[in-house]
Coordinates of C-alpha atoms in Angstrom, one line a residue:
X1 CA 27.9 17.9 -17.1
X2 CA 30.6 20.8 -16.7
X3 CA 34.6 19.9 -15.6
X4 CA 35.8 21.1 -12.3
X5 CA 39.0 20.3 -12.8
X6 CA 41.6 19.8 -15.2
X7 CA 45.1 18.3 -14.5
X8 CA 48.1 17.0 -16.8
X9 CA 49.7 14.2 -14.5
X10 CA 53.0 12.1 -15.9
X11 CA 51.9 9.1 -17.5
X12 CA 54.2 5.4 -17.0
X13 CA 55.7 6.0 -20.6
X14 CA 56.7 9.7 -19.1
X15 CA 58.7 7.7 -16.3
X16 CA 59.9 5.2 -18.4
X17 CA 61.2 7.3 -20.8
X18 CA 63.5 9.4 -18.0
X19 CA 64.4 6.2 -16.2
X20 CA 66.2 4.7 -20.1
X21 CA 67.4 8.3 -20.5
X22 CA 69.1 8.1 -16.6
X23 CA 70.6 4.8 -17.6
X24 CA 72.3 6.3 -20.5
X25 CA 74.0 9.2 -18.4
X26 CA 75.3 6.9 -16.1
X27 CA 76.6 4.6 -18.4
X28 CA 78.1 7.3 -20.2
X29 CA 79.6 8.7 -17.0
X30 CA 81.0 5.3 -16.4
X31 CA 82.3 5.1 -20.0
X32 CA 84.3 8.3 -19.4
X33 CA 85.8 7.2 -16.3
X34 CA 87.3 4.0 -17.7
X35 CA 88.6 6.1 -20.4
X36 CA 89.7 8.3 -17.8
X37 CA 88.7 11.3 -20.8
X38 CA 87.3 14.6 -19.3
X39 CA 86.2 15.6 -22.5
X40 CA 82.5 14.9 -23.4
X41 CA 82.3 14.5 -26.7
X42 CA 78.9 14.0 -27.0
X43 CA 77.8 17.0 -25.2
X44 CA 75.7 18.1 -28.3
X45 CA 74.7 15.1 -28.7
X46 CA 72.5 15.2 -25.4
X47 CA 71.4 18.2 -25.7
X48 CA 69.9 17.4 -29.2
X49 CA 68.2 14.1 -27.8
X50 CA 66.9 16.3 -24.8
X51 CA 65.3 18.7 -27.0
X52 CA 63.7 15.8 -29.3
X53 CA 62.5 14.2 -26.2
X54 CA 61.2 17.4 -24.7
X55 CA 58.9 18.4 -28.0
X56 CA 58.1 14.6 -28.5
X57 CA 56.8 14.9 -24.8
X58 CA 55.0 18.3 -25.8
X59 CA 53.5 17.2 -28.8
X60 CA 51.8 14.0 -26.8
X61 CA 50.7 17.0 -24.4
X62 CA 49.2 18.4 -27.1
X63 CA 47.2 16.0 -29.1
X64 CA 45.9 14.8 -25.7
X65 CA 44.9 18.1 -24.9
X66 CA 43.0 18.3 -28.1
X67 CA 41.1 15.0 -28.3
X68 CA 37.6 14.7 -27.0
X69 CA 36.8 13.8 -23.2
X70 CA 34.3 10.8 -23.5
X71 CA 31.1 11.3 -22.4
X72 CA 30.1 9.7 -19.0
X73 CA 27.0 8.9 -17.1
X74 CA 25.7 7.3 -14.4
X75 CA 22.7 4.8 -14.0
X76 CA 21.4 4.2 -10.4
X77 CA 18.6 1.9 -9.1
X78 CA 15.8 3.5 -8.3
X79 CA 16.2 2.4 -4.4
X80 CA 18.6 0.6 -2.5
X81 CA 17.9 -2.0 0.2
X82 CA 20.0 -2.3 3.6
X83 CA 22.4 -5.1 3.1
X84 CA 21.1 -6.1 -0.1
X85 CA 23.8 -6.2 -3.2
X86 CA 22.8 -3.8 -6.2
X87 CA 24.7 -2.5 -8.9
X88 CA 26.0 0.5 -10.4
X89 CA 26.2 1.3 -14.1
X90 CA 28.8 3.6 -15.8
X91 CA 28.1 4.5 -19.3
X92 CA 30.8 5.7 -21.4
X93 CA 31.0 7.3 -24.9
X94 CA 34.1 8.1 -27.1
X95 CA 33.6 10.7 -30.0
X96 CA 36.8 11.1 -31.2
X97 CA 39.2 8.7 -33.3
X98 CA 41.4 6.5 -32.7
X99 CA 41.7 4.1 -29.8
X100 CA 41.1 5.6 -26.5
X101 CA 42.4 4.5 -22.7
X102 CA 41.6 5.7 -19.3
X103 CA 41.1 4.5 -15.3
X104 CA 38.1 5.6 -14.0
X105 CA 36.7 6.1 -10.2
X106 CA 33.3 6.7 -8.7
X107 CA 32.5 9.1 -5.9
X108 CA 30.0 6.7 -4.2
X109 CA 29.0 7.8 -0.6
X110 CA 29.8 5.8 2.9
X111 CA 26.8 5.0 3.3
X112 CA 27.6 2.2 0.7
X113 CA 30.3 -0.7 0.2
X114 CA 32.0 -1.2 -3.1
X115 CA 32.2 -4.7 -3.6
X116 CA 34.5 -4.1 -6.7
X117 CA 38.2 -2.3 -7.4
X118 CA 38.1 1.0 -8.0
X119 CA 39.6 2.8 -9.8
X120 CA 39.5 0.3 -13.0
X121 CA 40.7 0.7 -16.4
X122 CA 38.9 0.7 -19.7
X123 CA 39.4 1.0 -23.3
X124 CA 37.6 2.5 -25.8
X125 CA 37.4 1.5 -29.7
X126 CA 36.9 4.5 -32.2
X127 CA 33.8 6.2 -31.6
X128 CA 33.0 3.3 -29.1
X129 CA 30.4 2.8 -26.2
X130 CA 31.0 1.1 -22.8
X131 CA 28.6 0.0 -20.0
X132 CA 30.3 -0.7 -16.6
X133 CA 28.3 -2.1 -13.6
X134 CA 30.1 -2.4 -10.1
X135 CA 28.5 -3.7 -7.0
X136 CA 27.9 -2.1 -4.1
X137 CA 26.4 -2.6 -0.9
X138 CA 24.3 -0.7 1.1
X139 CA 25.4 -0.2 4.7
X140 CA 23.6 2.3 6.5
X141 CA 20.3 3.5 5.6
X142 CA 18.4 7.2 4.3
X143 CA 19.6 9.4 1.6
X144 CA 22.9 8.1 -0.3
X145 CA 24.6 11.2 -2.0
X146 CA 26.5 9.9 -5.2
X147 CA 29.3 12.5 -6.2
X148 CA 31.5 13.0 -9.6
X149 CA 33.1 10.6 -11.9
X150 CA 36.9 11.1 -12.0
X151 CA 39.0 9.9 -14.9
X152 CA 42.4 9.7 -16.1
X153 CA 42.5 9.7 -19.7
X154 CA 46.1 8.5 -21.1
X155 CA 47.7 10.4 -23.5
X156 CA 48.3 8.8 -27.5
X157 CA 51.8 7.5 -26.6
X158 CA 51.5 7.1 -23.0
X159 CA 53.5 10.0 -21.5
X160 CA 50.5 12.0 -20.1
X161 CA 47.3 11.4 -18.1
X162 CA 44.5 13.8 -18.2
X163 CA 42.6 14.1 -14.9
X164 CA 39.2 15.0 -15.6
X165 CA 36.5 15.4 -13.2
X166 CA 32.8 15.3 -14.1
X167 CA 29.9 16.1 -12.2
X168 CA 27.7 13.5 -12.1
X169 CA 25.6 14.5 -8.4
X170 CA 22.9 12.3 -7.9
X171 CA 20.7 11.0 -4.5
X172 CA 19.2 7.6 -4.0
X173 CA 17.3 6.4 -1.1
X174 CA 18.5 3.1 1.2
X175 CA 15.4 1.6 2.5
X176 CA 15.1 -0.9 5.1
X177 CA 15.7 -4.4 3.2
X178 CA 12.1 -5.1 2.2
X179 CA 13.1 -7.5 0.2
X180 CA 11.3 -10.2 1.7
X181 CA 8.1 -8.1 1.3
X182 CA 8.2 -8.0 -2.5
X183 CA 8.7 -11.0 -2.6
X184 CA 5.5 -11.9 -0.5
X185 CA 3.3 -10.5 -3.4
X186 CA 3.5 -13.1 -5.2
X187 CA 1.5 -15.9 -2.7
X188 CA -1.4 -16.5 -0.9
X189 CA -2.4 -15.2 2.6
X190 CA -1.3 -18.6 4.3
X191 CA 1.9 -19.2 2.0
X192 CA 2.6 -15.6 3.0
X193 CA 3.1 -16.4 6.7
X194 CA 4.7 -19.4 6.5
X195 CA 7.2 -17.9 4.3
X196 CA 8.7 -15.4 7.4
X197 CA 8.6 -18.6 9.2
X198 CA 5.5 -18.0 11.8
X199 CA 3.3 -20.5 12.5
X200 CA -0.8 -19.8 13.1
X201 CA -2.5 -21.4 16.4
X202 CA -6.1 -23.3 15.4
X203 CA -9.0 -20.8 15.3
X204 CA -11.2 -21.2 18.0
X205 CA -14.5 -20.1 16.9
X206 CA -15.3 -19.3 14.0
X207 CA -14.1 -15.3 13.7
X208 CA -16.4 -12.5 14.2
X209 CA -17.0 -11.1 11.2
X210 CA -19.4 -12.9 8.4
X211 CA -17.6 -12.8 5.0
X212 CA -20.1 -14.7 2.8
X213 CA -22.0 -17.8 2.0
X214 CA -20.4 -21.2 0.4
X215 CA -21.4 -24.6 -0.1
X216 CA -20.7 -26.8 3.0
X217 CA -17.6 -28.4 3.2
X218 CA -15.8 -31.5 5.1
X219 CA -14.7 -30.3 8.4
X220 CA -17.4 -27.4 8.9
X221 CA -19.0 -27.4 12.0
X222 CA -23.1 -28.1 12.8
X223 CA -23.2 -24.2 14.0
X224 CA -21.8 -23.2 10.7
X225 CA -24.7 -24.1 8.7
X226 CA -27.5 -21.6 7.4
X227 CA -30.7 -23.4 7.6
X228 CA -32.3 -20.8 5.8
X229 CA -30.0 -21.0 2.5
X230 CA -29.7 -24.6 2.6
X231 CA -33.5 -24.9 2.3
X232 CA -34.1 -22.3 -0.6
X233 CA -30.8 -23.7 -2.4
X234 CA -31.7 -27.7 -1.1
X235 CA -28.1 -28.4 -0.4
X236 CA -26.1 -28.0 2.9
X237 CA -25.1 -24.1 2.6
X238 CA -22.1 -23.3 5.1
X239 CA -21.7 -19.3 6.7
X240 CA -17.6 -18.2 6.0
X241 CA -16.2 -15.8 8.8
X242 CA -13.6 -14.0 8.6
X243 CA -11.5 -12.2 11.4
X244 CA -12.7 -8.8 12.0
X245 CA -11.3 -6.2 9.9
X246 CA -10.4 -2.3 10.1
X247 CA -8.5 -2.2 13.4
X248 CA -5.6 0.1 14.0
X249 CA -2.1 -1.1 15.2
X250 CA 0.0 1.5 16.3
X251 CA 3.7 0.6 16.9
X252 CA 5.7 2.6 19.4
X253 CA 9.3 2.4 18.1
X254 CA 12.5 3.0 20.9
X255 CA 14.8 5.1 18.7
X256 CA 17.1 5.8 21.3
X257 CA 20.7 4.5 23.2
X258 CA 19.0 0.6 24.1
X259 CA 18.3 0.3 20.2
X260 CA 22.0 0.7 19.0
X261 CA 23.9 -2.3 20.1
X262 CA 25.0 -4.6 17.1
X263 CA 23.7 -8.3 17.2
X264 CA 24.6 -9.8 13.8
X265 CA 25.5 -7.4 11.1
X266 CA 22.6 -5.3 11.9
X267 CA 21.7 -3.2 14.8
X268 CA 19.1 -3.7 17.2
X269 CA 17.2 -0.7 15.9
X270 CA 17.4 -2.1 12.1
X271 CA 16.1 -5.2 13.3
X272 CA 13.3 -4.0 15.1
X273 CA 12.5 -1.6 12.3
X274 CA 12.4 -4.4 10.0
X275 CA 10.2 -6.4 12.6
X276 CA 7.8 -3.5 12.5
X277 CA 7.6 -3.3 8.6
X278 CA 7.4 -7.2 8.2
X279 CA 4.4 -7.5 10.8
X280 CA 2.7 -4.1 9.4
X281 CA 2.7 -5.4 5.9
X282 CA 0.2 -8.6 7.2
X283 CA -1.5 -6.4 9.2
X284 CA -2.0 -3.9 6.1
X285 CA -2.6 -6.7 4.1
X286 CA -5.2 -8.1 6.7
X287 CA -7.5 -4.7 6.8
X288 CA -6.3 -3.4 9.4
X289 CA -4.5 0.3 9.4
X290 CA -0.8 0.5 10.8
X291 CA 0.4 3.8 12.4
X292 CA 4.3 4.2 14.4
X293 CA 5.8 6.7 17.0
X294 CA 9.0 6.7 16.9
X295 CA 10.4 7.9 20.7
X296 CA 14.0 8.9 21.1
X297 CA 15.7 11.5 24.0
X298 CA 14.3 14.8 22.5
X299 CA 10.8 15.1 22.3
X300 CA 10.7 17.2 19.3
X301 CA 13.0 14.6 17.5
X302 CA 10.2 12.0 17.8
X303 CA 7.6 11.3 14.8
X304 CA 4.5 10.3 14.3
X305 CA 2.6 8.2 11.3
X306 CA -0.8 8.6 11.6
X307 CA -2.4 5.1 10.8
X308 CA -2.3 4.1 7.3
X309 CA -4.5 1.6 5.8
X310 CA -4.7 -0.6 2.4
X311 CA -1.8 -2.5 0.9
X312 CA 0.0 0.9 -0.3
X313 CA 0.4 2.0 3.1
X314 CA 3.5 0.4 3.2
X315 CA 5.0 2.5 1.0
X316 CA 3.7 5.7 3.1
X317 CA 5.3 3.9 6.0
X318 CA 9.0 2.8 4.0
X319 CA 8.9 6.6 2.5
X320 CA 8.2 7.8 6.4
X321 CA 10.8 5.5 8.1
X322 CA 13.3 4.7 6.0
X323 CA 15.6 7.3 7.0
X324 CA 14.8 7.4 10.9
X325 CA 18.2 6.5 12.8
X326 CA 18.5 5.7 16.4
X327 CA 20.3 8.3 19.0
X328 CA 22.6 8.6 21.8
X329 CA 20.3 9.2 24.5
X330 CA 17.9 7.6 26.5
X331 CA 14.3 7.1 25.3
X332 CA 11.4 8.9 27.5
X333 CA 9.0 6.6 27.4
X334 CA 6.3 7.6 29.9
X335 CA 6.4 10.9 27.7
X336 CA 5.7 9.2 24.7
X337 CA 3.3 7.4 26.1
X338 CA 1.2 10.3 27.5
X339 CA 1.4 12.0 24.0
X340 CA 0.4 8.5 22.4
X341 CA -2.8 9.1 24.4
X342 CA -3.6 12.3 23.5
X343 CA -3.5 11.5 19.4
X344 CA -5.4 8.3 19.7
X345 CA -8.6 8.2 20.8
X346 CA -9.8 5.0 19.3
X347 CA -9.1 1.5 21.0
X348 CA -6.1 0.2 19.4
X349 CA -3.3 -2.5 20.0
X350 CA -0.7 -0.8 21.0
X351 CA 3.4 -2.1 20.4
X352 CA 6.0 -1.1 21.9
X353 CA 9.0 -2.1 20.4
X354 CA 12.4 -1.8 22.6
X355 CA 15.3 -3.6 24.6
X356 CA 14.0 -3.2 27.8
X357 CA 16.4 -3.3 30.8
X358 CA 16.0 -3.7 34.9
X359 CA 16.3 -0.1 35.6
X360 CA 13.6 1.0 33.2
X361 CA 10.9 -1.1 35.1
X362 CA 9.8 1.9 36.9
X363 CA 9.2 4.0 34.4
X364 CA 7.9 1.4 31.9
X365 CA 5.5 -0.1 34.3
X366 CA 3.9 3.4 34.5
X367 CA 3.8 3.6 30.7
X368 CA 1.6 0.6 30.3
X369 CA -0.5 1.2 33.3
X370 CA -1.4 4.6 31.4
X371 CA -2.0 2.7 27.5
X372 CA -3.5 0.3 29.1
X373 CA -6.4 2.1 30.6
X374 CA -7.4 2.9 26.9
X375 CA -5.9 0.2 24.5
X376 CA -4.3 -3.7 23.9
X377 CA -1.0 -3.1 25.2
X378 CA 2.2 -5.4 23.8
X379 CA 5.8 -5.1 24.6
X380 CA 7.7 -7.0 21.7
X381 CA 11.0 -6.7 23.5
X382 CA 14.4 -8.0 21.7
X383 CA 16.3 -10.0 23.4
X384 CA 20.4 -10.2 22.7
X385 CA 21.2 -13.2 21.0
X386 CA 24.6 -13.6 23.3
X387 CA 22.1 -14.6 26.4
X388 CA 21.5 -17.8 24.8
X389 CA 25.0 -19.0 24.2
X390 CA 25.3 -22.3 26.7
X391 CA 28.4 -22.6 28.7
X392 CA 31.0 -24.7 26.9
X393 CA 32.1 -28.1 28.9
X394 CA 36.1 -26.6 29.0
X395 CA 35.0 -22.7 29.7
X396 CA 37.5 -21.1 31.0
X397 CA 37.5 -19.3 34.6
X398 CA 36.8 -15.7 33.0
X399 CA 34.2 -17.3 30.4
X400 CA 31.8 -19.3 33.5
X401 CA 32.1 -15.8 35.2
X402 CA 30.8 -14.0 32.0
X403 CA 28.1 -17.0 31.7
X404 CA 27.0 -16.1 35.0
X405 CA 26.4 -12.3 35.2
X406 CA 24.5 -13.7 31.5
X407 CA 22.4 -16.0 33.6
X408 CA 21.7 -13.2 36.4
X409 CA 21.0 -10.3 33.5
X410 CA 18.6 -13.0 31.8
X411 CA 16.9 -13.3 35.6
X412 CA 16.4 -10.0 36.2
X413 CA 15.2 -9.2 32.5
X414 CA 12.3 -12.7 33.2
X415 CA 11.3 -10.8 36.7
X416 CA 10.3 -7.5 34.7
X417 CA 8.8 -9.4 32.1
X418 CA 6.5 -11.3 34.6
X419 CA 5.8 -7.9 36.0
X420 CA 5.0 -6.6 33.1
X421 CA 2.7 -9.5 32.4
X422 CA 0.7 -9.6 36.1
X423 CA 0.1 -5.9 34.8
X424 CA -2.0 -7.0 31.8
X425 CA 0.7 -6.6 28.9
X426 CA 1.3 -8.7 26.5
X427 CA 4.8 -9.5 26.1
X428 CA 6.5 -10.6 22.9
X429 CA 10.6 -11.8 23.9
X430 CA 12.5 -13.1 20.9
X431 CA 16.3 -12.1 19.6
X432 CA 16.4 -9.5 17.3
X433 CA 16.9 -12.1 14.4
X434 CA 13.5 -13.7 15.0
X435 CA 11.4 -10.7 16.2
X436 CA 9.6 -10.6 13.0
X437 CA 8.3 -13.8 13.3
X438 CA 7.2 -14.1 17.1
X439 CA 5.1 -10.5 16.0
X440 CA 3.4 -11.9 13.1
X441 CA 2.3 -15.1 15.4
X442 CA 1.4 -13.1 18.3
X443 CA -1.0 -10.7 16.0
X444 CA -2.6 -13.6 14.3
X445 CA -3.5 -14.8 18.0
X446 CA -4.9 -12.0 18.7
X447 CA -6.7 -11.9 15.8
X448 CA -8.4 -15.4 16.0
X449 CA -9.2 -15.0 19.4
X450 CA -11.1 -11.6 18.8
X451 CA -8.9 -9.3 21.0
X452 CA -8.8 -6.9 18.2

């Protein structure tokens, strides 16, 4: 770590000392004009206790000047999560004598919140160590540029600060908040699902692809029985399906204008992105591979994941996404759609994850006919959370007209969707808080009734 700056600032004893030594003048000066006595007397006598003061001062200076700046370094997690509380630890050393005190502050980047007061204070024993967490939190995601460490380092008597800074550069990545997947890791397939909140629908069938053999069980059905097995083994012998496997889902992710309103704390965009790593994780984690376009206003701005499979994909897919941001402009999706076409071949279920409005029917109408003619096509479309409010009993005159052009809005948005529908889509309409879960439903549905 090198210094980029050094700076001798006044200290509080520095000011202290003046202000008693400003009291004295004036009450000298009021002294003398009582006495009505022009002579000053104690003239030298100033001058004398100037001089001490000003090589006291100096001498402070000095010995700060010569003591040791303490080491510092910084500790950072190895990721951060969007949203997610994490902390931030300071080491210190001393490695000079005697007792040492200084205020400290932490270049940490916007794209974080410090949820503690900086700049602190601390104090060092002789040849002492300190470790310092603060919390932060994380508010935008992608790269999160940590700067220098600044410190003040007061002086032996308090007249003097020392402003040091240190380099202490250092990057960490914000992810989405996958939290909730880690924590997934730790149950079973069904506990897994009902712990995002989804709910399956009864098989009907029994799946289409054989798993293995088991003993029969209470509850299997007559068709479910190998005959074969049950007379070499002389016991009922049951056939176990499972659904089939190895099937791509490729997500097609609206990074553009529709994607940036706020609902919650979050944006649409970092909802849907978090709907799309929730539902690809139990896809991953059901054998299936998982691939995403990402479509925004410039073509050359979009990207593309090829499918990944196996349950490390996710982190090729967090590592790919995690820094993708929404834009200004409008999202071409009959483009992206026609270039979605030409890089998959293979049948696949195809999501398209937006905020759709009225005047993009045209155009999206067009971009499923086109998917469709190839693939599964599903539009998981979020739905702002405000279009659900009800209409208070003592709402105002402005707030029923707001409820109305709600209830109009919501009208137009169900005669696209029913469009959409008639044209073979499968639509998925939730508010951006429960997208996650209406996915993870609508896949397992398709799953157990052998559409992919």
């Amino acid at each position: 770590m090198s210094r980029l700056a050094l700076n001798l600032l006044p200290g509080r004893g520095l000011y202290k000392g003046l202000g008693l030594l400003l009291a004295l003048a004036l009450l000298q000066m009021c002294y003398q004009w009582l006495l009505q006595d022009p002579i000053d007397g104690s003239k030298g006598w100033w001058w004398g206790g100037a001089i001490g003061a000003a090589l006291f001062a100096l001498l402070d200076a000095l010995r700060l000047f010569r003591g040791p700046i303490p080491a510092v370094s910084r500790q950072l997690p190895g990721n951060l999560a969007l949203g997610s509380t994490a902390y931030i630890r300071l080491c210190f050393e001393h490695r000079g004598s005697g007792e040492l005190t200084l205020s400290y502050i932490d270049h940490y980047p916007d794209a974080v919140s410090c949820l503690d007061p900086l700049p602190a204070r601390l104090t060092l024993a002789d040849g002492g160590q300190a470790r310092i967490e603060y919390r932060v939190c994380p508010v935008h995601r992608g790269d999160a540029h940590f700067g220098g460490i600044s410190l003040r380092v007061r002086s032996p008597w308090g007249l003097w600060q020392r402003q040091v800074h240190i380099e202490a550069d250092q990057s960490v990545k914000i992810y989405p908040n996958f939290m909730a997947l880690a924590g997934l890791g730790f149950l079973g397939h069904e506990q897994r699902i009902a712990h995002v909140g989804a709910h399956l629908t009864q098989r009907r069938g029994s799946g289409l692809e054989f798993h293995q053999l088991r003993e029969y069980q209470r509850g299997d059905e007559i068709r479910q029985i190998d005959w074969k097995a049950t007379a070499r083994q002389q016991r009922l012998i049951s056939r176990e399906y499972q659904d089939e496997r190895d099937q791509q889902i490729l997500f097609m992710l609206d990074s553009g204008r529709r994607m940036r309103p706020l609902d919650g704390e979050l944006s649409h965009f970092d909802h849907a992105l978090n709907a799309l790593l929730l539902s690809a994780y139990m896809a991953l984690e059901m054998g299936d591979s998982v691939g995403v376009f990402s479509i925004s206003g410039h073509f050359d701005h979009n990207r593309w994941i090829r499918p990944v499979k196996g349950k490390q994909g996710i982190n090729r897919l967090l590592n790919s996404l995690y820094d993708l941001q929404s834009s200004a402009e409008a999202s071409d999706l009959l483009q992206a759609a026609q270039s979605l076409m030409q890089r998959q071949q293979k049948r696949a279920l195809v999501v398209i994850v937006s905020n759709v409005r009225d005047d993009d029917a045209d155009e999206l109408m067009m971009a499923v006919k086109l998917l469709s003619q190839r693939h599964l096509v599903m539009l998981a479309c979020l739905r702002e959370s405000f279009l659900d409010q009800p209409l208070s009993a003592e709402a105002s005159p402005d707030e029923a007209l707001d409820y109305c052009a709600r209830q109009l809005y919501r009208e137009q948005r169900g005669q696209l969707i029913r469009a959409l529908k008639a044209h073979g889509a499968l639509v998925v309409d939730a508010v951006p808080q429960r997208m996650h879960v209406a996915l993870i439903e609508e896949y397992f549905a398709l799953k157990r009734a052998g559409r992919i």
